[in-house]
Amino acid sequence: LAVYTKWSSPRRAPINIQIVLENCRQLLRAKGIDLKIQYFGTGRSKRFINGENLGKLTPPELNRLYQSADFGIAPSMTNFSLVPYEMMSTGLPLIGFKEGTGSYFLKDGTYFASHLDERDLAKTLANACANPDTISNQVQNGQAFLKTIGWDRTEKDMLAIIANLYANVDVVKS
């Protein structure tokens, strides 16, 4: 797993993700699956209870990590990060948490949705590994989805939101 988190940012769930991943690792180990965890995004001086802290990575280092990992996780609990888009663009299958904000920015079928708990995450990973075609489909869907988003669409979406807000405002005339 390539896991993006920051010690200084609670919205990236730095403590929760370690606990969930450690418990998930133990559940998967009982099924004969060895989960290797590589964290990035936090300075190398910080220690994690499991896995390796790769620190803050350069773009070439990120690409190598994404190419070598089997899945990516980037918790976005209160605001969405661009890291999931980076992961998807390289073909790294993404796991997003239902408790986070990813579902507002990602289309169903473009990522693996899991609750932020070890049992659901272990089940999600085990099911994905048992069904490689599902992984390929998610990656293809994710990369196709990324081609549909851009500033033009964002501008249209924002103008529609503003128009809707304006249409629903009661104007008080003096």
PDB file of C-alpha atoms in Angstrom:
ATOM      1  CA  LEU A   1       0.000   0.000   0.000  1.00  0.00           C
ATOM      2  CA  ALA A   2       1.118   3.522  -0.796  1.00  0.00           C
ATOM      3  CA  VAL A   3      -0.477   5.638   1.943  1.00  0.00           C
ATOM      4  CA  TYR A   4      -0.494   9.427   1.904  1.00  0.00           C
ATOM      5  CA  THR A   5      -0.845  11.112   5.262  1.00  0.00           C
ATOM      6  CA  LYS A   6       0.527  14.069   7.181  1.00  0.00           C
ATOM      7  CA  TRP A   7       1.204  14.169  10.906  1.00  0.00           C
ATOM      8  CA  SER A   8       0.347  17.870  10.968  1.00  0.00           C
ATOM      9  CA  SER A   9      -3.063  17.453   9.314  1.00  0.00           C
ATOM     10  CA  PRO A  10      -5.910  15.723  11.192  1.00  0.00           C
ATOM     11  CA  ARG A  11      -7.962  15.741   7.977  1.00  0.00           C
ATOM     12  CA  ARG A  12      -5.478  13.161   6.609  1.00  0.00           C
ATOM     13  CA  ALA A  13      -6.239  10.872   9.598  1.00  0.00           C
ATOM     14  CA  PRO A  14      -2.591  10.200  10.532  1.00  0.00           C
ATOM     15  CA  ILE A  15      -3.359   8.314  13.741  1.00  0.00           C
ATOM     16  CA  ASN A  16      -6.577   6.578  12.667  1.00  0.00           C
ATOM     17  CA  ILE A  17      -5.039   5.279   9.452  1.00  0.00           C
ATOM     18  CA  GLN A  18      -2.124   3.682  11.312  1.00  0.00           C
ATOM     19  CA  ILE A  19      -4.418   1.895  13.767  1.00  0.00           C
ATOM     20  CA  VAL A  20      -6.817   0.729  11.046  1.00  0.00           C
ATOM     21  CA  LEU A  21      -3.953  -0.454   8.837  1.00  0.00           C
ATOM     22  CA  GLU A  22      -2.226  -2.305  11.667  1.00  0.00           C
ATOM     23  CA  ASN A  23      -5.420  -4.144  12.573  1.00  0.00           C
ATOM     24  CA  CYS A  24      -6.152  -4.773   8.881  1.00  0.00           C
ATOM     25  CA  ARG A  25      -2.644  -6.136   8.438  1.00  0.00           C
ATOM     26  CA  GLN A  26      -3.221  -8.635  11.240  1.00  0.00           C
ATOM     27  CA  LEU A  27      -6.579  -9.736   9.764  1.00  0.00           C
ATOM     28  CA  LEU A  28      -5.010 -10.228   6.331  1.00  0.00           C
ATOM     29  CA  ARG A  29      -1.987 -12.038   7.779  1.00  0.00           C
ATOM     30  CA  ALA A  30      -4.399 -14.611   9.226  1.00  0.00           C
ATOM     31  CA  LYS A  31      -5.584 -15.199   5.621  1.00  0.00           C
ATOM     32  CA  GLY A  32      -2.012 -15.552   4.327  1.00  0.00           C
ATOM     33  CA  ILE A  33      -1.781 -12.044   2.853  1.00  0.00           C
ATOM     34  CA  ASP A  34       1.243  -9.947   3.807  1.00  0.00           C
ATOM     35  CA  LEU A  35       0.442  -6.235   3.744  1.00  0.00           C
ATOM     36  CA  LYS A  36       3.454  -3.984   3.167  1.00  0.00           C
ATOM     37  CA  ILE A  37       2.700  -0.357   4.049  1.00  0.00           C
ATOM     38  CA  GLN A  38       4.653   2.618   2.746  1.00  0.00           C
ATOM     39  CA  TYR A  39       3.660   6.038   4.066  1.00  0.00           C
ATOM     40  CA  PHE A  40       4.557   9.297   2.367  1.00  0.00           C
ATOM     41  CA  GLY A  41       3.772  12.993   2.796  1.00  0.00           C
ATOM     42  CA  THR A  42       5.195  13.376   6.306  1.00  0.00           C
ATOM     43  CA  GLY A  43       8.768  14.372   7.117  1.00  0.00           C
ATOM     44  CA  ARG A  44      11.123  11.405   7.484  1.00  0.00           C
ATOM     45  CA  SER A  45      11.796  12.177  11.139  1.00  0.00           C
ATOM     46  CA  LYS A  46       8.291  10.990  12.099  1.00  0.00           C
ATOM     47  CA  ARG A  47       7.780   7.358  13.061  1.00  0.00           C
ATOM     48  CA  PHE A  48       4.788   5.196  12.226  1.00  0.00           C
ATOM     49  CA  ILE A  49       3.618   2.166  14.228  1.00  0.00           C
ATOM     50  CA  ASN A  50       3.772   0.055  11.084  1.00  0.00           C
ATOM     51  CA  GLY A  51       5.237   0.359   7.651  1.00  0.00           C
ATOM     52  CA  GLU A  52       7.968   2.571   6.315  1.00  0.00           C
ATOM     53  CA  ASN A  53       7.921   6.370   6.242  1.00  0.00           C
ATOM     54  CA  LEU A  54       9.268   7.422   2.852  1.00  0.00           C
ATOM     55  CA  GLY A  55       8.952  11.102   3.743  1.00  0.00           C
ATOM     56  CA  LYS A  56       8.109  13.873   1.298  1.00  0.00           C
ATOM     57  CA  LEU A  57       8.732  12.614  -2.217  1.00  0.00           C
ATOM     58  CA  THR A  58       9.754  14.287  -5.445  1.00  0.00           C
ATOM     59  CA  PRO A  59       7.556  13.737  -8.533  1.00  0.00           C
ATOM     60  CA  PRO A  60       9.870  11.000  -9.920  1.00  0.00           C
ATOM     61  CA  GLU A  61       9.907   9.278  -6.498  1.00  0.00           C
ATOM     62  CA  LEU A  62       6.096   9.486  -6.323  1.00  0.00           C
ATOM     63  CA  ASN A  63       5.794   7.933  -9.746  1.00  0.00           C
ATOM     64  CA  ARG A  64       8.113   5.066  -8.777  1.00  0.00           C
ATOM     65  CA  LEU A  65       6.083   4.472  -5.603  1.00  0.00           C
ATOM     66  CA  TYR A  66       2.786   4.502  -7.505  1.00  0.00           C
ATOM     67  CA  GLN A  67       4.185   2.087 -10.089  1.00  0.00           C
ATOM     68  CA  SER A  68       5.474  -0.336  -7.444  1.00  0.00           C
ATOM     69  CA  ALA A  69       2.428  -0.323  -5.129  1.00  0.00           C
ATOM     70  CA  ASP A  70      -0.660  -2.498  -5.541  1.00  0.00           C
ATOM     71  CA  PHE A  71      -3.120   0.003  -4.007  1.00  0.00           C
ATOM     72  CA  GLY A  72      -3.114   3.613  -2.918  1.00  0.00           C
ATOM     73  CA  ILE A  73      -4.824   5.284   0.030  1.00  0.00           C
ATOM     74  CA  ALA A  74      -5.053   9.037   0.610  1.00  0.00           C
ATOM     75  CA  PRO A  75      -7.506   9.842   3.406  1.00  0.00           C
ATOM     76  CA  SER A  76      -9.453  13.022   2.720  1.00  0.00           C
ATOM     77  CA  MET A  77     -11.661  13.321   5.755  1.00  0.00           C
ATOM     78  CA  THR A  78     -12.719  16.994   5.537  1.00  0.00           C
ATOM     79  CA  ASN A  79     -11.417  18.272   2.222  1.00  0.00           C
ATOM     80  CA  PHE A  80     -10.380  16.424  -0.883  1.00  0.00           C
ATOM     81  CA  SER A  81      -6.743  16.144  -1.859  1.00  0.00           C
ATOM     82  CA  LEU A  82      -5.344  15.912  -5.380  1.00  0.00           C
ATOM     83  CA  VAL A  83      -3.263  12.878  -4.362  1.00  0.00           C
ATOM     84  CA  PRO A  84      -6.047  10.392  -5.268  1.00  0.00           C
ATOM     85  CA  TYR A  85      -6.115  11.905  -8.770  1.00  0.00           C
ATOM     86  CA  GLU A  86      -2.328  11.478  -8.994  1.00  0.00           C
ATOM     87  CA  MET A  87      -2.625   7.839  -7.956  1.00  0.00           C
ATOM     88  CA  MET A  88      -5.435   7.140 -10.424  1.00  0.00           C
ATOM     89  CA  SER A  89      -3.603   8.856 -13.276  1.00  0.00           C
ATOM     90  CA  THR A  90      -0.658   6.462 -12.912  1.00  0.00           C
ATOM     91  CA  GLY A  91      -2.916   3.399 -12.890  1.00  0.00           C
ATOM     92  CA  LEU A  92      -2.662   2.771  -9.152  1.00  0.00           C
ATOM     93  CA  PRO A  93      -5.936   1.310  -7.840  1.00  0.00           C
ATOM     94  CA  LEU A  94      -7.362   3.688  -5.247  1.00  0.00           C
ATOM     95  CA  ILE A  95      -9.112   2.917  -1.974  1.00  0.00           C
ATOM     96  CA  GLY A  96     -11.282   5.746  -0.651  1.00  0.00           C
ATOM     97  CA  PHE A  97     -13.030   5.905   2.689  1.00  0.00           C
ATOM     98  CA  LYS A  98     -16.799   6.304   2.839  1.00  0.00           C
ATOM     99  CA  GLU A  99     -16.439   8.566   5.866  1.00  0.00           C
ATOM    100  CA  GLY A 100     -14.315  11.022   3.890  1.00  0.00           C
ATOM    101  CA  THR A 101     -15.017  13.459   1.089  1.00  0.00           C
ATOM    102  CA  GLY A 102     -13.856  11.330  -1.840  1.00  0.00           C
ATOM    103  CA  SER A 103     -17.360  10.325  -2.906  1.00  0.00           C
ATOM    104  CA  TYR A 104     -18.107  13.989  -3.673  1.00  0.00           C
ATOM    105  CA  PHE A 105     -15.211  14.142  -6.142  1.00  0.00           C
ATOM    106  CA  LEU A 106     -14.889  10.603  -7.472  1.00  0.00           C
ATOM    107  CA  LYS A 107     -17.368   8.666  -9.562  1.00  0.00           C
ATOM    108  CA  ASP A 108     -18.634   5.259  -8.412  1.00  0.00           C
ATOM    109  CA  GLY A 109     -16.726   2.473 -10.105  1.00  0.00           C
ATOM    110  CA  THR A 110     -13.501   4.472 -10.308  1.00  0.00           C
ATOM    111  CA  TYR A 111     -12.159   3.466  -6.891  1.00  0.00           C
ATOM    112  CA  PHE A 112     -12.683   0.919  -4.123  1.00  0.00           C
ATOM    113  CA  ALA A 113     -14.906   2.342  -1.390  1.00  0.00           C
ATOM    114  CA  SER A 114     -14.346   1.085   2.146  1.00  0.00           C
ATOM    115  CA  HIS A 115     -15.317   2.162   5.615  1.00  0.00           C
ATOM    116  CA  LEU A 116     -12.460   3.448   7.754  1.00  0.00           C
ATOM    117  CA  ASP A 117     -12.300   0.253   9.806  1.00  0.00           C
ATOM    118  CA  GLU A 118     -10.018  -2.740   9.607  1.00  0.00           C
ATOM    119  CA  ARG A 119     -12.660  -5.351   8.852  1.00  0.00           C
ATOM    120  CA  ASP A 120     -14.179  -3.555   5.874  1.00  0.00           C
ATOM    121  CA  LEU A 121     -10.758  -2.547   4.567  1.00  0.00           C
ATOM    122  CA  ALA A 122      -9.437  -6.135   4.850  1.00  0.00           C
ATOM    123  CA  LYS A 123     -12.564  -7.399   3.072  1.00  0.00           C
ATOM    124  CA  THR A 124     -12.164  -4.765   0.324  1.00  0.00           C
ATOM    125  CA  LEU A 125      -8.508  -5.651  -0.243  1.00  0.00           C
ATOM    126  CA  ALA A 126      -9.093  -9.425  -0.152  1.00  0.00           C
ATOM    127  CA  ASN A 127     -12.049  -9.170  -2.566  1.00  0.00           C
ATOM    128  CA  ALA A 128     -10.076  -6.974  -4.950  1.00  0.00           C
ATOM    129  CA  CYS A 129      -7.105  -9.359  -4.925  1.00  0.00           C
ATOM    130  CA  ALA A 130      -9.411 -12.321  -5.549  1.00  0.00           C
ATOM    131  CA  ASN A 131     -10.931 -10.523  -8.560  1.00  0.00           C
ATOM    132  CA  PRO A 132      -8.145  -9.019 -10.688  1.00  0.00           C
ATOM    133  CA  ASP A 133     -10.625  -8.080 -13.435  1.00  0.00           C
ATOM    134  CA  THR A 134     -12.341  -5.750 -10.965  1.00  0.00           C
ATOM    135  CA  ILE A 135      -9.020  -4.019 -10.336  1.00  0.00           C
ATOM    136  CA  SER A 136      -8.460  -3.544 -14.071  1.00  0.00           C
ATOM    137  CA  ASN A 137     -11.982  -2.185 -14.516  1.00  0.00           C
ATOM    138  CA  GLN A 138     -11.599   0.275 -11.634  1.00  0.00           C
ATOM    139  CA  VAL A 139      -8.298   1.530 -13.052  1.00  0.00           C
ATOM    140  CA  GLN A 140      -9.735   1.926 -16.565  1.00  0.00           C
ATOM    141  CA  ASN A 141     -12.859   3.652 -15.231  1.00  0.00           C
ATOM    142  CA  GLY A 142     -10.731   5.923 -13.042  1.00  0.00           C
ATOM    143  CA  GLN A 143      -8.465   6.982 -15.875  1.00  0.00           C
ATOM    144  CA  ALA A 144     -11.446   7.589 -18.181  1.00  0.00           C
ATOM    145  CA  PHE A 145     -13.097   9.666 -15.427  1.00  0.00           C
ATOM    146  CA  LEU A 146      -9.982  11.813 -15.029  1.00  0.00           C
ATOM    147  CA  LYS A 147     -10.247  12.775 -18.703  1.00  0.00           C
ATOM    148  CA  THR A 148     -13.720  14.220 -18.066  1.00  0.00           C
ATOM    149  CA  ILE A 149     -12.689  16.679 -15.366  1.00  0.00           C
ATOM    150  CA  GLY A 150     -10.991  19.972 -16.011  1.00  0.00           C
ATOM    151  CA  TRP A 151     -11.311  23.699 -15.591  1.00  0.00           C
ATOM    152  CA  ASP A 152     -14.034  24.010 -18.241  1.00  0.00           C
ATOM    153  CA  ARG A 153     -16.280  21.566 -16.422  1.00  0.00           C
ATOM    154  CA  THR A 154     -15.380  23.070 -13.050  1.00  0.00           C
ATOM    155  CA  GLU A 155     -16.309  26.525 -14.322  1.00  0.00           C
ATOM    156  CA  LYS A 156     -19.669  25.278 -15.638  1.00  0.00           C
ATOM    157  CA  ASP A 157     -20.370  23.471 -12.350  1.00  0.00           C
ATOM    158  CA  MET A 158     -19.542  26.593 -10.318  1.00  0.00           C
ATOM    159  CA  LEU A 159     -21.706  28.839 -12.530  1.00  0.00           C
ATOM    160  CA  ALA A 160     -24.601  26.383 -12.175  1.00  0.00           C
ATOM    161  CA  ILE A 161     -24.205  26.394  -8.385  1.00  0.00           C
ATOM    162  CA  ILE A 162     -24.162  30.213  -8.296  1.00  0.00           C
ATOM    163  CA  ALA A 163     -27.171  30.442 -10.611  1.00  0.00           C
ATOM    164  CA  ASN A 164     -29.066  27.968  -8.434  1.00  0.00           C
ATOM    165  CA  LEU A 165     -28.198  29.917  -5.281  1.00  0.00           C
ATOM    166  CA  TYR A 166     -29.262  33.170  -6.889  1.00  0.00           C
ATOM    167  CA  ALA A 167     -32.546  31.642  -8.119  1.00  0.00           C
ATOM    168  CA  ASN A 168     -33.368  30.463  -4.595  1.00  0.00           C
ATOM    169  CA  VAL A 169     -32.609  33.743  -2.813  1.00  0.00           C
ATOM    170  CA  ASP A 170     -35.597  35.807  -1.746  1.00  0.00           C
ATOM    171  CA  VAL A 171     -34.819  39.355  -2.728  1.00  0.00           C
ATOM    172  CA  VAL A 172     -36.289  41.871  -0.327  1.00  0.00           C
ATOM    173  CA  LYS A 173     -37.260  45.062  -2.080  1.00  0.00           C
ATOM    174  CA  SER A 174     -37.224  48.293  -0.141  1.00  0.00           C
TER     175      SER A 174
END
